[in-house]
Tab-separated table of N, CA and C in Angstrom:
chain	number	residue	atom	x	y	z
A	1	MET	N	-26.366	-144.439	11.689
A	1	MET	CA	-26.281	-144.698	10.418
A	1	MET	C	-25.704	-144.181	9.610
A	2	ILE	N	-25.845	-143.345	9.543
A	2	ILE	CA	-25.008	-142.135	8.625
A	2	ILE	C	-23.395	-142.594	8.767
A	3	ARG	N	-22.884	-142.829	10.136
A	3	ARG	CA	-21.677	-142.985	10.622
A	3	ARG	C	-21.175	-144.374	9.882
A	4	PHE	N	-21.928	-145.284	9.853
A	4	PHE	CA	-21.797	-146.551	9.316
A	4	PHE	C	-21.232	-146.305	7.807
A	5	ARG	N	-22.445	-145.822	7.078
A	5	ARG	CA	-22.282	-145.560	5.565
A	5	ARG	C	-21.106	-144.645	5.085
A	6	LEU	N	-20.719	-143.640	5.700
A	6	LEU	CA	-19.669	-143.255	5.832
A	6	LEU	C	-18.329	-143.999	5.850
A	7	LEU	N	-18.459	-144.720	6.989
A	7	LEU	CA	-17.125	-145.839	7.169
A	7	LEU	C	-16.973	-147.086	6.170
A	8	PHE	N	-18.124	-147.300	5.733
A	8	PHE	CA	-18.076	-148.114	4.590
A	8	PHE	C	-17.884	-147.808	3.301
A	9	MET	N	-18.178	-146.646	3.007
A	9	MET	CA	-17.648	-145.961	1.704
A	9	MET	C	-15.959	-145.583	2.049
A	10	PHE	N	-15.385	-145.104	3.091
A	10	PHE	CA	-14.122	-144.989	3.316
A	10	PHE	C	-13.356	-146.142	3.086
A	11	ALA	N	-14.126	-147.261	3.680
A	11	ALA	CA	-13.208	-148.973	3.546
A	11	ALA	C	-13.407	-149.001	2.172
A	12	ALA	N	-14.544	-148.864	1.425
A	12	ALA	CA	-14.438	-149.174	0.020
A	12	ALA	C	-13.183	-148.756	-1.021
A	13	VAL	N	-13.138	-147.402	-0.610
A	13	VAL	CA	-12.017	-146.617	-1.416
A	13	VAL	C	-10.699	-147.175	-1.134
A	14	VAL	N	-10.504	-147.204	0.184
A	14	VAL	CA	-9.363	-147.674	0.518
A	14	VAL	C	-9.240	-149.353	0.077
A	15	LEU	N	-9.817	-149.878	-0.048
A	15	LEU	CA	-9.600	-151.613	-0.795
A	15	LEU	C	-9.465	-151.392	-2.187
A	16	ILE	N	-10.244	-150.478	-2.833
A	16	ILE	CA	-9.976	-150.211	-4.384
A	16	ILE	C	-8.816	-149.984	-4.609
A	17	PHE	N	-8.099	-148.876	-3.778
A	17	PHE	CA	-6.838	-148.225	-3.999
A	17	PHE	C	-5.875	-149.253	-3.647
A	18	TYR	N	-6.185	-150.141	-2.657
A	18	TYR	CA	-5.146	-151.476	-2.465
A	18	TYR	C	-5.156	-152.365	-3.601
A	19	ILE	N	-6.226	-152.850	-3.954
A	19	ILE	CA	-6.340	-153.690	-5.014
A	19	ILE	C	-5.570	-153.577	-6.252
A	20	PHE	N	-5.804	-152.176	-6.768
A	20	PHE	CA	-5.180	-151.551	-8.129
A	20	PHE	C	-3.881	-150.816	-7.794
A	21	SER	N	-3.300	-150.775	-6.705
A	21	SER	CA	-1.946	-150.078	-6.789
A	21	SER	C	-0.883	-151.377	-6.995
A	22	PRO	N	0.364	-150.853	-7.338
A	22	PRO	CA	1.090	-151.714	-8.014
A	22	PRO	C	1.802	-152.295	-6.528
A	23	PRO	N	2.291	-153.512	-6.707
A	23	PRO	CA	3.161	-154.024	-5.423
A	23	PRO	C	4.524	-153.497	-5.115
A	24	THR	N	4.670	-153.295	-4.236
A	24	THR	CA	6.125	-152.498	-3.541
A	24	THR	C	6.847	-153.411	-2.955
A	25	PHE	N	7.336	-154.522	-3.277
A	25	PHE	CA	8.259	-155.571	-2.749
A	25	PHE	C	9.546	-154.921	-2.408
A	26	ALA	N	10.046	-155.563	-1.126
A	26	ALA	CA	11.686	-154.882	-1.183
A	26	ALA	C	12.437	-156.213	-1.239
A	27	VAL	N	13.690	-155.996	-1.777
A	27	VAL	CA	14.667	-157.135	-1.764
A	27	VAL	C	15.878	-156.368	-1.139
A	28	ALA	N	16.311	-156.749	0.207
A	28	ALA	CA	17.310	-156.580	0.842
A	28	ALA	C	18.480	-156.852	-0.203
A	29	THR	N	19.566	-156.438	0.355
A	29	THR	CA	20.927	-156.444	-0.556
A	29	THR	C	21.535	-157.899	-0.257
A	30	GLN	N	22.009	-158.144	-0.992
A	30	GLN	CA	22.641	-159.702	-1.300
A	30	GLN	C	23.624	-160.133	-2.203
A	31	CYS	N	24.659	-160.506	-1.647
A	31	CYS	CA	25.825	-160.570	-2.209
A	31	CYS	C	26.169	-162.060	-2.596
A	32	GLN	N	26.650	-162.291	-3.833
A	32	GLN	CA	26.622	-163.701	-4.207
A	32	GLN	C	27.842	-163.710	-5.171
A	33	ILE	N	28.498	-164.927	-5.493
A	33	ILE	CA	29.290	-164.925	-6.519
A	33	ILE	C	29.072	-164.841	-7.933
A	34	HIS	N	29.917	-164.071	-8.806
A	34	HIS	CA	29.134	-163.686	-10.156
A	34	HIS	C	30.198	-164.192	-11.124
A	35	LYS	N	29.905	-165.055	-12.208
A	35	LYS	CA	31.016	-165.277	-13.322
A	35	LYS	C	32.115	-166.072	-12.300
A	36	ASN	N	31.557	-167.012	-11.596
A	36	ASN	CA	32.944	-167.543	-11.094
A	36	ASN	C	34.093	-166.452	-10.262
A	37	SER	N	34.432	-165.535	-10.784
A	37	SER	CA	35.535	-164.734	-10.152
A	37	SER	C	35.425	-163.226	-9.738
A	38	GLU	N	33.881	-163.161	-9.987
A	38	GLU	CA	33.562	-161.444	-9.432
A	38	GLU	C	32.367	-161.869	-8.198
A	39	TRP	N	32.423	-160.863	-7.631
A	39	TRP	CA	31.471	-160.592	-6.719
A	39	TRP	C	30.287	-159.891	-7.283
A	40	ARG	N	28.773	-160.261	-6.871
A	40	ARG	CA	27.728	-159.090	-7.458
A	40	ARG	C	26.923	-158.881	-6.081
A	41	CYS	N	26.718	-157.692	-5.735
A	41	CYS	CA	25.765	-157.083	-4.615
A	41	CYS	C	24.403	-156.968	-5.402
A	42	ALA	N	23.100	-157.069	-5.135
A	42	ALA	CA	21.833	-156.238	-5.544
A	42	ALA	C	21.042	-156.151	-4.821
A	43	LYS	N	19.987	-155.153	-4.889
A	43	LYS	CA	18.934	-154.713	-4.232
A	43	LYS	C	17.487	-154.085	-5.225
A	44	ASP	N	16.383	-154.334	-4.456
A	44	ASP	CA	15.382	-153.457	-5.134
A	44	ASP	C	14.509	-153.011	-4.011
A	45	ASN	N	13.986	-151.857	-4.364
A	45	ASN	CA	13.282	-150.927	-3.494
A	45	ASN	C	13.531	-151.397	-2.022
A	46	TYR	N	15.169	-150.962	-1.792
A	46	TYR	CA	15.712	-151.085	-0.710
A	46	TYR	C	16.479	-150.183	-0.186
A	47	ARG	N	16.615	-149.623	1.208
A	47	ARG	CA	17.168	-148.352	1.825
A	47	ARG	C	19.091	-148.809	1.660
A	48	ALA	N	19.608	-147.547	1.788
A	48	ALA	CA	20.845	-147.265	1.377
A	48	ALA	C	21.701	-148.190	2.586
A	49	ASP	N	22.561	-148.726	2.343
A	49	ASP	CA	23.696	-149.530	3.312
A	49	ASP	C	24.995	-149.547	2.931
A	50	LYS	N	25.642	-150.420	3.458
A	50	LYS	CA	27.154	-150.628	3.362
A	50	LYS	C	27.513	-152.110	2.913
A	51	ILE	N	28.606	-152.082	1.893
A	51	ILE	CA	29.230	-153.400	1.586
A	51	ILE	C	30.529	-153.512	2.464
A	52	LYS	N	30.606	-154.483	3.116
A	52	LYS	CA	31.978	-154.675	3.727
A	52	LYS	C	32.929	-155.646	3.035
A	53	ILE	N	34.024	-155.570	2.651
A	53	ILE	CA	34.950	-155.961	1.883
A	53	ILE	C	36.301	-156.117	2.818
A	54	THR	N	36.630	-157.229	3.012
A	54	THR	CA	38.019	-157.961	3.687
A	54	THR	C	38.670	-158.659	2.809
A	55	ASN	N	39.690	-158.350	2.854
A	55	ASN	CA	40.991	-158.771	2.244
A	55	ASN	C	41.196	-160.396	3.326
A	56	ARG	N	41.382	-161.331	2.643
A	56	ARG	CA	41.703	-162.504	3.383
A	56	ARG	C	43.130	-162.782	3.165
A	57	ARG	N	43.751	-162.297	2.645
A	57	ARG	CA	45.410	-162.552	2.057
A	57	ARG	C	46.171	-161.559	3.159
A	58	ASP	N	47.357	-162.425	3.088
A	58	ASP	CA	48.809	-161.575	3.990
A	58	ASP	C	49.602	-160.902	2.811
A	59	GLU	N	48.944	-160.309	1.830
A	59	GLU	CA	49.277	-159.526	0.870
A	59	GLU	C	48.604	-158.424	0.671
A	60	ARG	N	49.069	-157.181	0.179
A	60	ARG	CA	47.957	-155.955	-0.485
A	60	ARG	C	47.229	-156.716	-1.896
A	61	VAL	N	45.675	-156.227	-1.978
A	61	VAL	CA	45.215	-156.550	-3.060
A	61	VAL	C	44.627	-155.785	-3.693
A	62	SER	N	44.472	-155.355	-5.036
A	62	SER	CA	43.690	-154.483	-5.392
A	62	SER	C	42.453	-154.777	-6.153
A	63	PHE	N	41.301	-153.953	-6.720
A	63	PHE	CA	40.469	-154.552	-7.068
A	63	PHE	C	39.492	-153.333	-7.404
A	64	LYS	N	38.346	-153.440	-8.402
A	64	LYS	CA	37.347	-152.314	-8.701
A	64	LYS	C	36.141	-152.606	-8.565
A	65	ILE	N	35.514	-151.364	-8.441
A	65	ILE	CA	33.833	-151.494	-8.019
A	65	ILE	C	33.017	-150.943	-8.825
A	66	ALA	N	32.064	-151.529	-9.548
A	66	ALA	CA	31.167	-150.971	-10.459
A	66	ALA	C	29.933	-151.103	-9.793
A	67	LYS	N	29.467	-149.565	-10.012
A	67	LYS	CA	27.922	-149.839	-9.546
A	67	LYS	C	26.965	-149.176	-10.601
A	68	TRP	N	25.568	-150.073	-10.728
A	68	TRP	CA	24.855	-149.855	-11.863
A	68	TRP	C	23.439	-149.902	-11.329
A	69	ASN	N	22.763	-148.758	-12.311
A	69	ASN	CA	21.372	-148.536	-11.810
A	69	ASN	C	20.659	-149.218	-13.025
A	70	SER	N	19.245	-149.693	-12.675
A	70	SER	CA	18.237	-150.099	-13.761
A	70	SER	C	16.982	-150.160	-13.309
A	71	THR	N	15.859	-150.129	-14.608
A	71	THR	CA	14.711	-150.499	-14.009
A	71	THR	C	14.458	-151.949	-13.800
A	72	CYS	N	13.996	-152.593	-12.865
A	72	CYS	CA	14.322	-154.098	-13.138
A	72	CYS	C	13.515	-154.596	-14.295
A	73	GLY	N	14.408	-155.785	-14.388
A	73	GLY	CA	14.350	-156.557	-15.756
A	73	GLY	C	14.795	-155.917	-16.912
A	74	LYS	N	15.364	-154.762	-16.718
A	74	LYS	CA	15.989	-154.315	-18.269
A	74	LYS	C	17.217	-153.700	-18.093
A	75	GLN	N	17.741	-153.488	-18.922
A	75	GLN	CA	19.316	-153.557	-19.262
A	75	GLN	C	19.953	-151.790	-18.328
A	76	GLY	N	20.418	-152.037	-17.540
A	76	GLY	CA	21.109	-150.839	-16.794
A	76	GLY	C	22.235	-149.973	-17.570
A	77	SER	N	22.497	-149.057	-16.709
A	77	SER	CA	23.819	-148.446	-16.937
A	77	SER	C	24.701	-148.025	-15.785
A	78	ASN	N	25.746	-148.231	-15.878
A	78	ASN	CA	27.274	-147.883	-14.886
A	78	ASN	C	27.122	-146.646	-14.373
A	79	TYR	N	27.076	-146.252	-13.213
A	79	TYR	CA	27.072	-144.874	-12.819
A	79	TYR	C	28.317	-144.795	-12.050
A	80	SER	N	28.889	-145.708	-11.444
A	80	SER	CA	30.548	-145.235	-10.925
A	80	SER	C	31.099	-146.473	-10.842
A	81	ASP	N	32.764	-146.305	-11.260
A	81	ASP	CA	33.529	-147.317	-11.498
A	81	ASP	C	34.814	-146.981	-10.627
A	82	THR	N	35.371	-147.409	-9.625
A	82	THR	CA	36.198	-147.269	-9.014
A	82	THR	C	37.397	-148.126	-8.696
A	83	SER	N	38.915	-147.706	-8.500
A	83	SER	CA	39.664	-148.619	-8.245
A	83	SER	C	40.277	-148.432	-6.533
A	84	TYR	N	40.354	-149.780	-6.118
A	84	TYR	CA	40.550	-149.535	-4.801
A	84	TYR	C	41.784	-150.606	-4.256
A	85	SER	N	42.276	-150.520	-3.303
A	85	SER	CA	43.323	-151.615	-2.755
A	85	SER	C	43.089	-151.699	-1.198
A	86	LEU	N	43.557	-152.722	-0.580
A	86	LEU	CA	43.494	-153.003	0.538
A	86	LEU	C	44.713	-153.812	1.389
A	87	LYS	N	45.168	-153.397	2.402
A	87	LYS	CA	46.146	-153.999	3.276
A	87	LYS	C	46.257	-155.214	3.319
A	88	PRO	N	47.016	-156.116	3.821
A	88	PRO	CA	46.635	-157.387	4.227
A	88	PRO	C	45.893	-157.593	5.465
A	89	ARG	N	44.753	-158.616	5.322
A	89	ARG	CA	43.941	-158.895	6.381
A	89	ARG	C	42.943	-157.466	6.908
A	90	GLN	N	43.002	-156.674	5.846
A	90	GLN	CA	42.065	-155.374	6.060
A	90	GLN	C	40.952	-155.336	5.748
A	91	SER	N	39.934	-154.806	6.201
A	91	SER	CA	38.454	-154.544	5.908
A	91	SER	C	38.146	-153.011	5.269
A	92	GLY	N	37.108	-152.989	4.762
A	92	GLY	CA	36.574	-151.379	4.364
A	92	GLY	C	35.274	-151.744	3.708
A	93	SER	N	34.712	-150.543	3.852
A	93	SER	CA	33.260	-150.653	3.781
A	93	SER	C	32.920	-149.539	2.614
A	94	ILE	N	31.932	-149.879	1.678
A	94	ILE	CA	31.263	-149.164	0.307
A	94	ILE	C	30.232	-148.709	0.733
A	95	LYS	N	29.797	-147.371	0.517
A	95	LYS	CA	28.561	-147.005	0.539
A	95	LYS	C	27.653	-147.488	-0.701
A	96	PHE	N	26.382	-148.346	-0.426
A	96	PHE	CA	25.658	-148.763	-1.590
A	96	PHE	C	24.093	-148.049	-1.293
A	97	GLU	N	24.075	-147.168	-2.531
A	97	GLU	CA	22.972	-145.952	-2.157
A	97	GLU	C	21.391	-146.769	-2.577
A	98	SER	N	20.559	-146.119	-2.277
A	98	SER	CA	19.060	-146.677	-1.873
A	98	SER	C	18.666	-147.062	-3.331
A	99	ALA	N	17.446	-147.978	-3.299
A	99	ALA	CA	17.089	-148.252	-4.713
A	99	ALA	C	15.418	-148.007	-4.206
A	100	ALA	N	14.748	-147.190	-5.162
A	100	ALA	CA	13.373	-147.281	-4.972
A	100	ALA	C	12.587	-148.257	-5.755
A	101	ALA	N	11.403	-148.172	-5.704
A	101	ALA	CA	10.367	-149.244	-6.021
A	101	ALA	C	10.722	-149.366	-7.752
A	102	ASN	N	10.829	-150.606	-7.798
A	102	ASN	CA	11.099	-151.219	-9.448
A	102	ASN	C	12.432	-150.722	-9.751
A	103	GLN	N	13.310	-150.267	-8.988
A	103	GLN	CA	14.503	-149.742	-9.163
A	103	GLN	C	15.654	-150.823	-8.633
A	104	CYS	N	16.711	-151.294	-9.548
A	104	CYS	CA	17.628	-152.440	-9.360
A	104	CYS	C	18.900	-151.498	-9.237
A	105	LYS	N	19.470	-151.982	-8.052
A	105	LYS	CA	20.919	-151.305	-7.813
A	105	LYS	C	21.842	-152.688	-7.576
A	106	GLU	N	22.923	-152.601	-8.402
A	106	GLU	CA	23.820	-153.462	-8.604
A	106	GLU	C	25.311	-153.029	-8.199
A	107	LEU	N	26.115	-153.630	-7.467
A	107	LEU	CA	27.360	-153.592	-7.122
A	107	LEU	C	28.517	-154.448	-7.320
A	108	PHE	N	29.452	-154.540	-8.602
A	108	PHE	CA	30.432	-155.517	-8.699
A	108	PHE	C	31.762	-155.299	-8.377
A	109	VAL	N	32.251	-156.280	-7.377
A	109	VAL	CA	33.462	-156.233	-7.560
A	109	VAL	C	34.311	-157.014	-8.308
A	110	TYR	N	35.267	-156.512	-9.072
A	110	TYR	CA	35.721	-157.513	-10.240
A	110	TYR	C	37.405	-156.984	-10.465
A	111	ASP	N	38.095	-157.440	-11.213
A	111	ASP	CA	39.295	-157.243	-11.775
A	111	ASP	C	40.560	-157.055	-10.611
A	112	CYS	N	40.319	-157.840	-9.616
A	112	CYS	CA	41.322	-158.395	-8.469
A	112	CYS	C	42.457	-158.784	-8.860
A	113	SER	N	43.413	-158.195	-8.246
A	113	SER	CA	44.877	-158.919	-8.291
A	113	SER	C	45.319	-158.889	-6.715
A	114	PRO	N	46.152	-160.244	-6.675
A	114	PRO	CA	46.855	-160.980	-7.521
A	114	PRO	C	45.789	-162.473	-7.786
A	115	ASP	N	44.781	-162.631	-7.778
A	115	ASP	CA	43.878	-163.615	-7.773
A	115	ASP	C	42.542	-163.235	-8.337
A	116	TRP	N	41.370	-164.385	-8.355
A	116	TRP	CA	40.103	-164.078	-8.333
A	116	TRP	C	39.519	-163.449	-7.274
A	117	CYS	N	38.658	-162.340	-7.603
A	117	CYS	CA	38.005	-161.877	-6.194
A	117	CYS	C	37.429	-162.831	-5.478
A	118	THR	N	36.932	-163.819	-5.982
A	118	THR	CA	36.247	-164.592	-5.000
A	118	THR	C	37.396	-165.477	-3.988
A	119	ASN	N	38.313	-165.624	-4.103
A	119	ASN	CA	39.406	-166.271	-3.480
A	119	ASN	C	40.108	-165.540	-2.749
A	120	ILE	N	40.266	-164.025	-2.761
A	120	ILE	CA	40.675	-163.054	-1.884
A	120	ILE	C	40.157	-162.094	-1.287
A	121	LEU	N	38.721	-162.036	-1.459
A	121	LEU	CA	38.040	-161.032	-0.750
A	121	LEU	C	36.504	-161.627	-0.288
A	122	SER	N	36.241	-161.186	0.897
A	122	SER	CA	34.838	-161.782	1.210
A	122	SER	C	33.860	-160.212	0.927
A	123	VAL	N	32.900	-160.371	0.597
A	123	VAL	CA	32.116	-159.315	0.295
A	123	VAL	C	30.546	-159.541	1.032
A	124	ASN	N	30.218	-158.766	2.130
A	124	ASN	CA	28.888	-158.941	2.793
A	124	ASN	C	28.291	-157.649	2.906
A	125	PRO	N	26.906	-157.614	2.836
A	125	PRO	CA	26.010	-156.452	3.268
A	125	PRO	C	26.600	-156.318	4.768
A	126	SER	N	26.649	-154.998	5.283
A	126	SER	CA	26.511	-154.731	6.716
A	126	SER	C	25.790	-153.776	7.537
């Protein structure tokens, strides 16, 4: 009887903790077209991974990558902005850091040359 009461009290405490704890949903890295000419990858409460960028052209391309950090739903700040180039038909990977609960990370591929980023590069989580 005492064991049953202890088990019941333990279950009640666990249930109360579960009910009042904030949700910790994870959003895996997703990449999509942004502003018609850029790529945007984003995640929330998700592990570190890599973004694969492929030059689809038969000529060298140059581009920039900006990484942003924010509390989800609020304006963030840029913590990295770097220039890159890829040879014809070449692929490369960029590390995309992990995001904790309620922390959003964004990665932008922009300022491409000789054309819009969405026309010359493919961008995917890997």
